[in-house]
Amino acid sequence: MITIDTRSRVPIYTQLEKQIVKLINLGIYEIDSPLPSVRSMACELGINPNTVAKAYKGLEQQGVIYTVTGKGIFVNSTDMTKIHKLAIKTVKNALIDARNSGIEKSTISEIVNKVWEGADNDSN
Amino acid sequence: MITIDTRSRVPIYTQLEKQIVKLINLGIYEIDSPLPSVRSMACELGINPNTVAKAYKGLEQQGVIYTVTGKGIFVNSTDMTKIHKLAIKTVKNALIDARNSGIEKSTISEIVNKVWEGADNDSN
Amino acid sequence: MITIDTRSRVPIYTQLEKQIVKLINLGIYEIDSPLPSVRSMACELGINPNTVAKAYKGLEQQGVIYTVTGKGIFVNSTDMTKIHKLAIKTVKNALIDARNSGIEKSTISEIVNKVWEGADNDSN
Amino acid sequence: MITIDTRSRVPIYTQLEKQIVKLINLGIYEIDSPLPSVRSMACELGINPNTVAKAYKGLEQQGVIYTVTGKGIFVNSTDMTKIHKLAIKTVKNALIDARNSGIEKSTISEIVNKVWEGADNDSN
DNA sequence: GTGGTCTAGACCACC
DNA sequence: GTGGTCTAGACCACA
């Protein structure tokens, strides 16, 4: 369900964070249900447990998940505001750069339409 | 005319590249006119000449500027296709992430409007 | 009468210890009266019996309660010296950290007043 | 100037964070001056560079310091609000626990006086 | 030179 | 079993 591109410039833990957020939004990881343990997730993806832990901790700091010591990590009753703010900031910066490089608004609008209608590609 | 934020997470050479592209699009750097030399640009901005050289090299590889050995660096007859492709790719990735984190299309449309109507902020 | 916050970073057995001490100080658990058995306490709070046992053991080592084998666990004739020493040490450390981070004495005094006058919130 | 107690229960990176904050407040680390590099600090303290990096990153997230890529880590124009909030919360929790265990307000007031007048002990 | 990321493997506290 | 901390050592991008 989660795929990691080791060759991508995007850090592995960032890829993980994004995909987990996606899966939560899709309802595949349900509220108050546990995420795969650090070790099992690491094993499944073929990456180091520390990297998984780093991604989990990042999501925890953003309020997306919460930790119960000795039990595991659970999906929070989704307060996505922090995540949204960050994503919107990223979009805005990308848009400003696009505008500054002379791209037309219509071109962007097309892409917006494509992305929101289109298939479920991933970034990375 | 060019401002560098040394504290930003965006690499300095990237900030430089983006702002030069912007100035070209605004017609402030004119086609076949020379850019400031590496040394003068570095001195003016208070950054390392190597960093300026790296930015210029990057722009040259993207066909935005061309070097005449012993003469200087000149603005190319605006072939922005590579720049555009890159910017569009960045926008698309940002949009995909935004969608995956549960942001509504309407929210994005608002931002698009703001950016194309609004003042000329910079990213970084 | 006792509430456990499983999501808190404070270990469950610590939360238990603190709240039992509090109830003893309030006179709700009376001297030489029996505490609820490990199993019933665990059941009531929905936590692991091992955790309750750990809390009881901790309190016993601090002289707050004593075990009569085969009979049960009883509140000791309130010797709170060890508990007090520990609590004071914790307070002192917190105060030192606060001072080192530049907090004014007056700010702390206000908080002290609030806590000793105010309602009976819990930490965790 | 900084001392680490490897045997303490307090994580090394936390000890480091606290002591750096202290040194900043004392004016020993000056605003916009660089902190010792990750490697040199690690070497000096005899701990792992990763641990130092973790402490630095924590302080950065709290706005105490900022990173300039390739240059180093610098003291921010001290916005200590986050640090203060955290410290106050810790103090308050410790005070609540102390009150609940039956400690008198006067005892605490004495300690407050001692800490703010007294020598520069450290916690850990 | 700087910090950032990743891996490997260890030990600990909690439940 | 769980996550949290720490070490050792590697590689990369940036200035």
mmCIF file of N, CA, C and O in Angstrom, chain B residues 3 17 23 48 61 65 73 75 81 111:
data_model
loop_
_atom_site.group_PDB
_atom_site.id
_atom_site.type_symbol
_atom_site.label_atom_id
_atom_site.label_comp_id
_atom_site.label_asym_id
_atom_site.label_seq_id
_atom_site.Cartn_x
_atom_site.Cartn_y
_atom_site.Cartn_z
ATOM 1 N N THR B 3 17.195 39.904 -4.053
ATOM 2 C CA THR B 3 17.386 39.767 -2.610
ATOM 3 C C THR B 3 17.586 38.301 -2.258
ATOM 4 O O THR B 3 16.894 37.425 -2.780
ATOM 5 N N GLU B 17 18.770 31.715 -9.155
ATOM 6 C CA GLU B 17 18.236 31.260 -10.445
ATOM 7 C C GLU B 17 16.819 31.776 -10.653
ATOM 8 O O GLU B 17 16.486 32.354 -11.687
ATOM 9 N N LEU B 23 13.424 38.264 -13.411
ATOM 10 C CA LEU B 23 13.830 39.550 -13.973
ATOM 11 C C LEU B 23 13.860 39.504 -15.496
ATOM 12 O O LEU B 23 13.547 40.494 -16.168
ATOM 13 N N ASN B 48 29.030 33.993 -1.826
ATOM 14 C CA ASN B 48 30.236 33.404 -2.384
ATOM 15 C C ASN B 48 30.167 33.351 -3.920
ATOM 16 O O ASN B 48 29.154 32.925 -4.468
ATOM 17 N N GLN B 61 22.557 25.570 -18.434
ATOM 18 C CA GLN B 61 22.142 24.217 -18.806
ATOM 19 C C GLN B 61 20.673 24.174 -19.193
ATOM 20 O O GLN B 61 20.254 23.311 -19.950
ATOM 21 N N ILE B 65 20.399 31.276 -20.410
ATOM 22 C CA ILE B 65 21.481 32.214 -20.691
ATOM 23 C C ILE B 65 22.591 31.491 -21.448
ATOM 24 O O ILE B 65 22.599 30.256 -21.507
ATOM 25 N N ILE B 73 28.244 36.788 -19.829
ATOM 26 C CA ILE B 73 27.088 35.898 -19.845
ATOM 27 C C ILE B 73 25.876 36.686 -20.312
ATOM 28 O O ILE B 73 25.616 37.784 -19.832
ATOM 29 N N VAL B 75 21.656 36.939 -21.821
ATOM 30 C CA VAL B 75 20.304 36.392 -21.796
ATOM 31 C C VAL B 75 19.978 35.800 -23.159
ATOM 32 O O VAL B 75 20.185 36.441 -24.189
ATOM 33 N N THR B 81 11.260 26.895 -22.211
ATOM 34 C CA THR B 81 10.541 25.610 -22.138
ATOM 35 C C THR B 81 11.020 24.733 -20.981
ATOM 36 O O THR B 81 10.215 24.184 -20.239
ATOM 37 N N ILE B 111 -6.356 30.330 -4.199
ATOM 38 C CA ILE B 111 -4.932 30.683 -4.114
ATOM 39 C C ILE B 111 -4.387 31.028 -5.490
ATOM 40 O O ILE B 111 -3.645 31.998 -5.659
#
